[in-house]
Backbone as JSON Lines, residues from 0, in Angstrom:
{"i":0,"aa":"M","n":[5.18,-19.09,56.0],"ca":[4.91,-18.21,54.91],"c":[4.8,-19.04,53.63]}
{"i":1,"aa":"Q","n":[3.81,-18.67,52.79],"ca":[3.63,-19.4,51.54],"c":[4.35,-18.7,50.41]}
{"i":2,"aa":"A","n":[4.84,-19.48,49.49],"ca":[5.54,-18.92,48.34],"c":[4.52,-18.51,47.28]}
{"i":3,"aa":"T","n":[4.81,-17.43,46.6],"ca":[3.95,-16.99,45.51],"c":[4.45,-17.61,44.23]}
{"i":4,"aa":"R","n":[3.52,-18.17,43.48],"ca":[3.9,-18.8,42.22],"c":[3.28,-18.04,41.06]}
{"i":5,"aa":"V","n":[4.06,-17.85,40.06],"ca":[3.6,-17.17,38.85],"c":[3.62,-18.18,37.73]}
{"i":6,"aa":"G","n":[2.53,-18.27,37.02],"ca":[2.47,-19.21,35.9],"c":[1.16,-19.07,35.16]}
{"i":7,"aa":"R","n":[0.97,-19.87,34.17],"ca":[-0.25,-19.81,33.38],"c":[-1.3,-20.73,33.99]}
{"i":8,"aa":"V","n":[-2.51,-20.26,33.93],"ca":[-3.64,-21.04,34.4],"c":[-4.53,-21.3,33.2]}
{"i":9,"aa":"A","n":[-4.97,-22.51,33.03],"ca":[-5.85,-22.83,31.91],"c":[-7.19,-22.15,32.1]}
{"i":10,"aa":"R","n":[-7.66,-21.51,31.07],"ca":[-8.96,-20.83,31.13],"c":[-10.0,-21.74,30.51]}
{"i":11,"aa":"P","n":[-11.06,-22.02,31.24],"ca":[-12.06,-22.95,30.7],"c":[-12.86,-22.37,29.53]}
{"i":12,"aa":"E","n":[-12.98,-21.03,29.45],"ca":[-13.78,-20.45,28.38],"c":[-13.06,-20.45,27.04]}
{"i":13,"aa":"R","n":[-11.77,-20.69,27.02],"ca":[-11.01,-20.73,25.77],"c":[-11.17,-22.08,25.09]}
{"i":14,"aa":"K","n":[-11.34,-22.01,23.8],"ca":[-11.41,-23.25,23.03],"c":[-9.99,-23.62,22.61]}
{"i":15,"aa":"P","n":[-9.63,-24.87,22.76],"ca":[-8.31,-25.26,22.29],"c":[-8.27,-25.2,20.76]}
{"i":16,"aa":"S","n":[-7.17,-24.68,20.22],"ca":[-7.08,-24.59,18.77],"c":[-6.76,-25.96,18.19]}
{"i":17,"aa":"S","n":[-7.3,-26.22,17.03],"ca":[-7.1,-27.52,16.4],"c":[-5.73,-27.62,15.75]}
{"i":18,"aa":"A","n":[-5.16,-26.48,15.34],"ca":[-3.85,-26.5,14.7],"c":[-2.94,-25.52,15.43]}
{"i":19,"aa":"P","n":[-1.66,-25.8,15.48],"ca":[-0.73,-24.86,16.09],"c":[-0.73,-23.53,15.33]}
{"i":20,"aa":"A","n":[-0.34,-22.47,16.0],"ca":[-0.38,-21.14,15.41],"c":[0.5,-21.04,14.18]}
{"i":21,"aa":"S","n":[1.6,-21.78,14.13],"ca":[2.5,-21.68,12.99],"c":[1.9,-22.29,11.73]}
{"i":22,"aa":"E","n":[0.93,-23.19,11.86],"ca":[0.33,-23.83,10.7],"c":[-0.9,-23.1,10.19]}
{"i":23,"aa":"E","n":[-1.43,-22.14,10.95],"ca":[-2.61,-21.41,10.51],"c":[-2.25,-20.54,9.32]}
{"i":24,"aa":"K","n":[-3.17,-20.45,8.35],"ca":[-2.92,-19.68,7.15],"c":[-3.79,-18.44,7.16]}
{"i":25,"aa":"A","n":[-3.25,-17.35,6.65],"ca":[-4.0,-16.11,6.55],"c":[-5.03,-16.26,5.43]}
{"i":26,"aa":"P","n":[-6.19,-15.61,5.56],"ca":[-7.18,-15.7,4.51],"c":[-6.65,-15.1,3.21]}
{"i":27,"aa":"V","n":[-6.98,-15.76,2.12],"ca":[-6.54,-15.32,0.81],"c":[-7.63,-14.45,0.19]}
{"i":28,"aa":"G","n":[-7.23,-13.37,-0.42],"ca":[-8.19,-12.48,-1.05],"c":[-7.65,-11.07,-1.07]}
{"i":29,"aa":"P","n":[-8.41,-10.17,-1.67],"ca":[-7.93,-8.79,-1.72],"c":[-7.97,-8.15,-0.34]}
{"i":30,"aa":"P","n":[-7.02,-7.25,-0.07],"ca":[-7.02,-6.58,1.23],"c":[-8.24,-5.65,1.33]}
{"i":31,"aa":"P","n":[-8.67,-5.36,2.54],"ca":[-9.83,-4.47,2.7],"c":[-9.5,-3.07,2.19]}
{"i":32,"aa":"P","n":[-10.51,-2.3,1.78],"ca":[-10.24,-0.94,1.29],"c":[-9.71,-0.05,2.42]}
{"i":33,"aa":"L","n":[-8.94,0.95,2.03],"ca":[-8.35,1.85,3.01],"c":[-9.41,2.77,3.6]}
{"i":34,"aa":"A","n":[-9.35,2.96,4.92],"ca":[-10.32,3.81,5.59],"c":[-9.91,5.28,5.54]}
{"i":35,"aa":"L","n":[-8.63,5.55,5.39],"ca":[-8.11,6.92,5.34],"c":[-7.45,7.16,3.99]}
{"i":36,"aa":"P","n":[-7.26,8.43,3.63],"ca":[-6.54,8.72,2.39],"c":[-5.14,8.12,2.43]}
{"i":37,"aa":"L","n":[-4.68,7.69,1.29],"ca":[-3.39,7.02,1.19],"c":[-2.24,7.91,1.64]}
{"i":38,"aa":"E","n":[-2.34,9.2,1.39],"ca":[-1.27,10.1,1.79],"c":[-1.06,10.11,3.29]}
{"i":39,"aa":"R","n":[-2.13,9.93,4.05],"ca":[-1.99,9.88,5.51],"c":[-1.22,8.64,5.94]}
{"i":40,"aa":"Y","n":[-1.48,7.5,5.3],"ca":[-0.73,6.29,5.62],"c":[0.76,6.5,5.32]}
{"i":41,"aa":"V","n":[1.05,7.14,4.21],"ca":[2.43,7.37,3.83],"c":[3.11,8.31,4.83]}
{"i":42,"aa":"L","n":[2.41,9.36,5.24],"ca":[2.99,10.28,6.22],"c":[3.27,9.58,7.55]}
{"i":43,"aa":"V","n":[2.35,8.75,7.99],"ca":[2.56,8.02,9.24],"c":[3.75,7.07,9.1]}
{"i":44,"aa":"A","n":[3.84,6.38,7.97],"ca":[4.97,5.47,7.75],"c":[6.28,6.25,7.77]}
{"i":45,"aa":"W","n":[6.29,7.43,7.17],"ca":[7.51,8.25,7.16],"c":[7.87,8.71,8.57]}
{"i":46,"aa":"V","n":[6.88,9.16,9.33],"ca":[7.14,9.68,10.67],"c":[7.62,8.56,11.6]}
{"i":47,"aa":"L","n":[6.99,7.41,11.53],"ca":[7.3,6.33,12.46],"c":[8.56,5.55,12.11]}
{"i":48,"aa":"G","n":[8.86,5.42,10.84],"ca":[10.04,4.63,10.47],"c":[10.63,5.08,9.17]}
{"i":49,"aa":"R","n":[11.42,6.11,9.21],"ca":[11.96,6.7,7.99],"c":[12.62,5.67,7.07]}
{"i":50,"aa":"E","n":[13.56,4.91,7.6],"ca":[14.29,3.95,6.78],"c":[13.39,2.76,6.41]}
{"i":51,"aa":"R","n":[12.44,2.44,7.28],"ca":[11.58,1.29,7.05],"c":[10.24,1.66,6.42]}
{"i":52,"aa":"A","n":[10.05,2.91,6.0],"ca":[8.76,3.37,5.51],"c":[8.29,2.54,4.31]}
{"i":53,"aa":"A","n":[9.19,2.23,3.39],"ca":[8.8,1.42,2.23],"c":[8.36,0.03,2.66]}
{"i":54,"aa":"D","n":[9.05,-0.55,3.64],"ca":[8.66,-1.87,4.14],"c":[7.31,-1.81,4.84]}
{"i":55,"aa":"L","n":[7.06,-0.73,5.57],"ca":[5.79,-0.59,6.27],"c":[4.62,-0.49,5.29]}
{"i":56,"aa":"L","n":[4.87,0.07,4.13],"ca":[3.81,0.24,3.12],"c":[3.65,-0.98,2.23]}
{"i":57,"aa":"S","n":[4.51,-1.98,2.37],"ca":[4.45,-3.15,1.48],"c":[3.24,-4.04,1.75]}
{"i":58,"aa":"G","n":[2.55,-3.84,2.85],"ca":[1.37,-4.66,3.14],"c":[0.1,-4.18,2.46]}
{"i":59,"aa":"L","n":[0.16,-3.07,1.76],"ca":[-1.02,-2.55,1.06],"c":[-1.29,-3.39,-0.19]}
{"i":60,"aa":"G","n":[-2.43,-3.17,-0.8],"ca":[-2.73,-3.85,-2.05],"c":[-1.77,-3.39,-3.14]}
{"i":61,"aa":"A","n":[-1.75,-4.11,-4.26],"ca":[-0.76,-3.84,-5.31],"c":[-0.88,-2.42,-5.86]}
{"i":62,"aa":"S","n":[-2.09,-1.99,-6.18],"ca":[-2.23,-0.65,-6.77],"c":[-1.94,0.42,-5.73]}
{"i":63,"aa":"E","n":[-2.41,0.24,-4.48],"ca":[-2.14,1.21,-3.44],"c":[-0.66,1.25,-3.09]}
{"i":64,"aa":"E","n":[-0.02,0.1,-3.13],"ca":[1.4,0.06,-2.78],"c":[2.23,0.84,-3.78]}
{"i":65,"aa":"A","n":[1.93,0.72,-5.06],"ca":[2.68,1.45,-6.07],"c":[2.48,2.96,-5.9]}
{"i":66,"aa":"R","n":[1.23,3.36,-5.68],"ca":[0.94,4.78,-5.47],"c":[1.58,5.29,-4.19]}
{"i":67,"aa":"A","n":[1.56,4.46,-3.14],"ca":[2.13,4.84,-1.85],"c":[3.64,5.05,-1.98]}
{"i":68,"aa":"K","n":[4.3,4.21,-2.75],"ca":[5.75,4.36,-2.92],"c":[6.08,5.63,-3.7]}
{"i":69,"aa":"E","n":[5.21,5.99,-4.66],"ca":[5.41,7.26,-5.37],"c":[5.25,8.44,-4.41]}
{"i":70,"aa":"L","n":[4.2,8.39,-3.59],"ca":[3.99,9.45,-2.6],"c":[5.14,9.53,-1.61]}
{"i":71,"aa":"L","n":[5.64,8.38,-1.21],"ca":[6.77,8.33,-0.27],"c":[8.0,8.99,-0.88]}
{"i":72,"aa":"A","n":[8.24,8.75,-2.16],"ca":[9.39,9.38,-2.82],"c":[9.22,10.89,-2.86]}
{"i":73,"aa":"C","n":[7.99,11.35,-3.1],"ca":[7.73,12.8,-3.12],"c":[7.93,13.41,-1.73]}
{"i":74,"aa":"I","n":[7.44,12.72,-0.71],"ca":[7.58,13.24,0.66],"c":[9.04,13.22,1.09]}
{"i":75,"aa":"A","n":[9.77,12.19,0.73],"ca":[11.19,12.1,1.11],"c":[12.0,13.19,0.41]}
{"i":76,"aa":"A","n":[11.56,13.64,-0.76],"ca":[12.29,14.67,-1.5],"c":[12.04,16.08,-0.95]}
{"i":77,"aa":"L","n":[10.99,16.25,-0.16],"ca":[10.68,17.57,0.4],"c":[11.71,17.97,1.44]}
{"i":78,"aa":"P","n":[11.94,19.27,1.59],"ca":[12.8,19.72,2.7],"c":[12.13,19.38,4.04]}
{"i":79,"aa":"S","n":[12.93,19.28,5.07],"ca":[12.43,18.87,6.38],"c":[11.3,19.78,6.87]}
{"i":80,"aa":"A","n":[11.46,21.07,6.71],"ca":[10.44,22.01,7.19],"c":[9.11,21.79,6.47]}
{"i":81,"aa":"R","n":[9.15,21.53,5.18],"ca":[7.92,21.29,4.41],"c":[7.26,19.99,4.86]}
{"i":82,"aa":"R","n":[8.08,18.95,5.13],"ca":[7.51,17.69,5.61],"c":[6.84,17.88,6.95]}
{"i":83,"aa":"Q","n":[7.5,18.59,7.86],"ca":[6.92,18.84,9.18],"c":[5.63,19.63,9.07]}
{"i":84,"aa":"A","n":[5.61,20.61,8.19],"ca":[4.39,21.4,8.0],"c":[3.27,20.53,7.43]}
{"i":85,"aa":"K","n":[3.6,19.65,6.51],"ca":[2.6,18.76,5.9],"c":[2.0,17.84,6.96]}
{"i":86,"aa":"V","n":[2.84,17.29,7.83],"ca":[2.36,16.43,8.9],"c":[1.49,17.22,9.86]}
{"i":87,"aa":"A","n":[1.92,18.42,10.21],"ca":[1.15,19.24,11.14],"c":[-0.2,19.62,10.56]}
{"i":88,"aa":"V","n":[-0.24,19.99,9.3],"ca":[-1.51,20.36,8.67],"c":[-2.42,19.14,8.56]}
{"i":89,"aa":"E","n":[-1.85,18.02,8.2],"ca":[-2.66,16.81,8.0],"c":[-3.23,16.27,9.3]}
{"i":90,"aa":"F","n":[-2.46,16.34,10.38],"ca":[-2.9,15.73,11.62],"c":[-3.34,16.73,12.68]}
{"i":91,"aa":"G","n":[-3.36,18.01,12.35],"ca":[-3.97,19.0,13.22],"c":[-3.08,19.56,14.3]}
{"i":92,"aa":"E","n":[-3.72,20.35,15.16],"ca":[-3.02,21.02,16.24],"c":[-2.67,20.06,17.38]}
{"i":93,"aa":"R","n":[-1.75,20.49,18.18],"ca":[-1.39,19.75,19.37],"c":[-2.55,19.81,20.36]}
{"i":94,"aa":"A","n":[-2.65,18.82,21.19],"ca":[-3.71,18.8,22.21],"c":[-3.49,19.89,23.26]}
{"i":95,"aa":"D","n":[-2.24,20.24,23.5],"ca":[-1.93,21.26,24.51],"c":[-1.62,22.62,23.9]}
{"i":96,"aa":"A","n":[-2.18,22.91,22.73],"ca":[-1.89,24.17,22.03],"c":[-2.29,25.38,22.87]}
{"i":97,"aa":"A","n":[-3.43,25.33,23.55],"ca":[-3.88,26.47,24.35],"c":[-2.88,26.77,25.48]}
{"i":98,"aa":"A","n":[-2.43,25.75,26.17],"ca":[-1.48,25.95,27.26],"c":[-0.15,26.48,26.74]}
{"i":99,"aa":"R","n":[0.28,25.98,25.58],"ca":[1.54,26.44,25.01],"c":[1.44,27.91,24.56]}
{"i":100,"aa":"L","n":[0.28,28.29,24.01],"ca":[0.09,29.69,23.61],"c":[0.08,30.62,24.83]}
{"i":101,"aa":"K","n":[-0.56,30.18,25.9],"ca":[-0.57,30.99,27.13],"c":[0.85,31.15,27.67]}
{"i":102,"aa":"A","n":[1.63,30.09,27.65],"ca":[3.01,30.17,28.12],"c":[3.83,31.1,27.22]}
{"i":103,"aa":"L","n":[3.6,31.01,25.92],"ca":[4.3,31.88,24.99],"c":[3.98,33.34,25.24]}
{"i":104,"aa":"M","n":[2.71,33.64,25.43],"ca":[2.31,35.03,25.69],"c":[2.87,35.52,27.03]}
{"i":105,"aa":"G","n":[3.02,34.63,27.99],"ca":[3.57,35.01,29.28],"c":[5.05,35.32,29.22]}
{"i":106,"aa":"E","n":[5.78,34.67,28.32],"ca":[7.23,34.84,28.24],"c":[7.66,35.94,27.27]}
{"i":107,"aa":"A","n":[6.8,36.27,26.3],"ca":[7.19,37.22,25.25],"c":[7.19,38.65,25.77]}
{"i":108,"aa":"P","n":[8.1,39.49,25.26],"ca":[8.06,40.92,25.61],"c":[6.83,41.57,24.97]}
{"i":109,"aa":"E","n":[6.46,42.72,25.47],"ca":[5.2,43.35,25.06],"c":[5.06,43.61,23.55]}
{"i":110,"aa":"P","n":[6.06,44.12,22.85],"ca":[5.87,44.34,21.41],"c":[5.6,43.03,20.66]}
{"i":111,"aa":"L","n":[6.32,41.98,21.04],"ca":[6.11,40.68,20.41],"c":[4.76,40.1,20.81]}
{"i":112,"aa":"R","n":[4.37,40.29,22.06],"ca":[3.08,39.81,22.55],"c":[1.93,40.43,21.74]}
{"i":113,"aa":"G","n":[2.01,41.73,21.47],"ca":[0.98,42.4,20.67],"c":[0.93,41.86,19.26]}
{"i":114,"aa":"E","n":[2.09,41.59,18.68],"ca":[2.14,41.05,17.31],"c":[1.61,39.62,17.27]}
{"i":115,"aa":"I","n":[1.95,38.83,18.27],"ca":[1.43,37.46,18.34],"c":[-0.09,37.49,18.43]}
{"i":116,"aa":"F","n":[-0.61,38.33,19.31],"ca":[-2.06,38.39,19.48],"c":[-2.74,38.85,18.19]}
{"i":117,"aa":"R","n":[-2.14,39.78,17.49],"ca":[-2.71,40.29,16.24],"c":[-2.79,39.19,15.19]}
{"i":118,"aa":"R","n":[-1.84,38.26,15.2],"ca":[-1.78,37.2,14.19],"c":[-2.48,35.9,14.6]}
{"i":119,"aa":"L","n":[-2.97,35.85,15.82],"ca":[-3.69,34.64,16.26],"c":[-5.03,34.53,15.55]}
{"i":120,"aa":"P","n":[-5.46,33.3,15.24],"ca":[-6.82,33.14,14.7],"c":[-7.84,33.51,15.78]}
{"i":121,"aa":"P","n":[-9.05,33.91,15.37],"ca":[-10.05,34.37,16.35],"c":[-10.36,33.36,17.46]}
{"i":122,"aa":"Y","n":[-10.35,32.07,17.15],"ca":[-10.68,31.1,18.19],"c":[-9.58,30.99,19.23]}
{"i":123,"aa":"H","n":[-8.35,31.36,18.91],"ca":[-7.29,31.38,19.91],"c":[-7.24,32.7,20.67]}
{"i":124,"aa":"R","n":[-7.78,33.75,20.09],"ca":[-7.8,35.03,20.79],"c":[-8.69,34.97,22.03]}
{"i":125,"aa":"T","n":[-9.66,34.08,22.03],"ca":[-10.55,33.96,23.18],"c":[-9.81,33.48,24.43]}
{"i":126,"aa":"L","n":[-8.59,32.96,24.28],"ca":[-7.78,32.54,25.43],"c":[-7.31,33.73,26.25]}
{"i":127,"aa":"F","n":[-7.32,34.92,25.64],"ca":[-6.8,36.12,26.28],"c":[-7.89,37.19,26.3]}
{"i":128,"aa":"P","n":[-8.87,37.08,27.21],"ca":[-10.02,37.99,27.19],"c":[-9.67,39.44,27.51]}
{"i":129,"aa":"G","n":[-8.58,39.72,28.17],"ca":[-8.22,41.09,28.54],"c":[-7.52,41.86,27.43]}
{"i":130,"aa":"R","n":[-7.17,41.2,26.34],"ca":[-6.42,41.86,25.27],"c":[-7.35,42.3,24.15]}
{"i":131,"aa":"E","n":[-6.97,43.37,23.5],"ca":[-7.68,43.91,22.33],"c":[-6.71,43.9,21.15]}
{"i":132,"aa":"V","n":[-7.23,43.73,19.95],"ca":[-6.4,43.8,18.76],"c":[-6.04,45.26,18.52]}
{"i":133,"aa":"E","n":[-4.75,45.51,18.48],"ca":[-4.25,46.86,18.27],"c":[-3.75,46.98,16.82]}
{"i":134,"aa":"P","n":[-3.8,48.16,16.26],"ca":[-3.26,48.32,14.9],"c":[-1.76,48.06,14.89]}
{"i":135,"aa":"A","n":[-1.26,47.65,13.73],"ca":[0.16,47.34,13.6],"c":[1.0,48.59,13.84]}
{"i":136,"aa":"D","n":[2.1,48.42,14.53],"ca":[3.01,49.52,14.82],"c":[3.88,49.78,13.58]}
{"i":137,"aa":"A","n":[3.89,51.0,13.11],"ca":[4.65,51.35,11.91],"c":[6.16,51.28,12.17]}
{"i":138,"aa":"D","n":[6.57,51.46,13.42],"ca":[8.0,51.43,13.75],"c":[8.52,50.02,14.01]}
{"i":139,"aa":"A","n":[7.64,49.04,14.05],"ca":[8.07,47.67,14.34],"c":[8.82,47.08,13.15]}
{"i":140,"aa":"P","n":[9.9,46.37,13.4],"ca":[10.64,45.75,12.29],"c":[9.81,44.65,11.63]}
{"i":141,"aa":"P","n":[9.98,44.44,10.32],"ca":[9.19,43.41,9.63],"c":[9.48,42.0,10.14]}
{"i":142,"aa":"A","n":[10.66,41.8,10.69],"ca":[11.0,40.47,11.21],"c":[10.17,40.11,12.43]}
{"i":143,"aa":"L","n":[9.61,41.1,13.11],"ca":[8.79,40.84,14.29],"c":[7.54,40.04,13.91]}
{"i":144,"aa":"G","n":[6.93,40.38,12.79],"ca":[5.76,39.65,12.32],"c":[6.1,38.22,11.94]}
{"i":145,"aa":"A","n":[7.23,38.05,11.25],"ca":[7.67,36.69,10.87],"c":[7.96,35.85,12.1]}
{"i":146,"aa":"L","n":[8.59,36.47,13.11],"ca":[8.87,35.75,14.35],"c":[7.58,35.36,15.06]}
{"i":147,"aa":"A","n":[6.61,36.26,15.08],"ca":[5.34,35.97,15.74],"c":[4.64,34.8,15.06]}
{"i":148,"aa":"E","n":[4.62,34.8,13.73],"ca":[3.98,33.69,13.0],"c":[4.69,32.37,13.28]}
{"i":149,"aa":"R","n":[6.02,32.41,13.31],"ca":[6.79,31.19,13.56],"c":[6.53,30.66,14.97]}
{"i":150,"aa":"L","n":[6.47,31.54,15.95],"ca":[6.22,31.12,17.33],"c":[4.81,30.54,17.48]}
{"i":151,"aa":"I","n":[3.85,31.11,16.79],"ca":[2.48,30.58,16.84],"c":[2.45,29.19,16.23]}
{"i":152,"aa":"R","n":[3.1,29.01,15.09],"ca":[3.14,27.68,14.45],"c":[3.78,26.65,15.38]}
{"i":153,"aa":"E","n":[4.89,27.03,15.99],"ca":[5.59,26.08,16.86],"c":[4.78,25.76,18.11]}
{"i":154,"aa":"A","n":[4.01,26.71,18.6],"ca":[3.22,26.46,19.81],"c":[2.0,25.6,19.52]}
{"i":155,"aa":"T","n":[1.48,25.68,18.32],"ca":[0.23,24.96,18.03],"c":[0.43,23.65,17.28]}
{"i":156,"aa":"R","n":[1.6,23.41,16.72],"ca":[1.78,22.18,15.95],"c":[2.99,21.42,16.38]}
C-alpha cells in the first residue's frame, strides 16, 4: 500500500514574486469612490460587528469616514426595534418570505388569518388564491390588527 502525501506542489504558471509579501507596499492615492450609499456601509458595519463598527469604517476616505462615524453614532442611539426596521427596509425582504407567510397563515386561527390577509400587500395576496378580502369585523379587538401587522413584518423581514 502506498502512503498518501499532502503538500504543496509548485505551479509552473505562477510567476515567482520578486519581493516577499511583507515588503510589498499598498498603492498610495485616494481610495476608490463608494459604490453604495454610505448609510448602507454603516448599517452593515453595525450588524456585523457592533463593538468593532468604528474600526471597520476606518478604512474609508477621510471625508467619508467622518460622515460614517456620525451616521454610526445616530444608528447606535436608535432603539433596537428602530435599528432592526432600518436594516430590514434598507436590505429588503427575506428570501423565504413567501414560505414563512404560508406557514403563518397555516398556524393562525381564522379571525387572525382574515386580518393578516386583509393587511397583506397585493403581491403577497397572490400566494393565497382561494382567499378573498373580507371587510373588517366591527367586533374584532383593535389589537388584532396590530398583531397581524407585527406578524407580517416578522415573517417578511
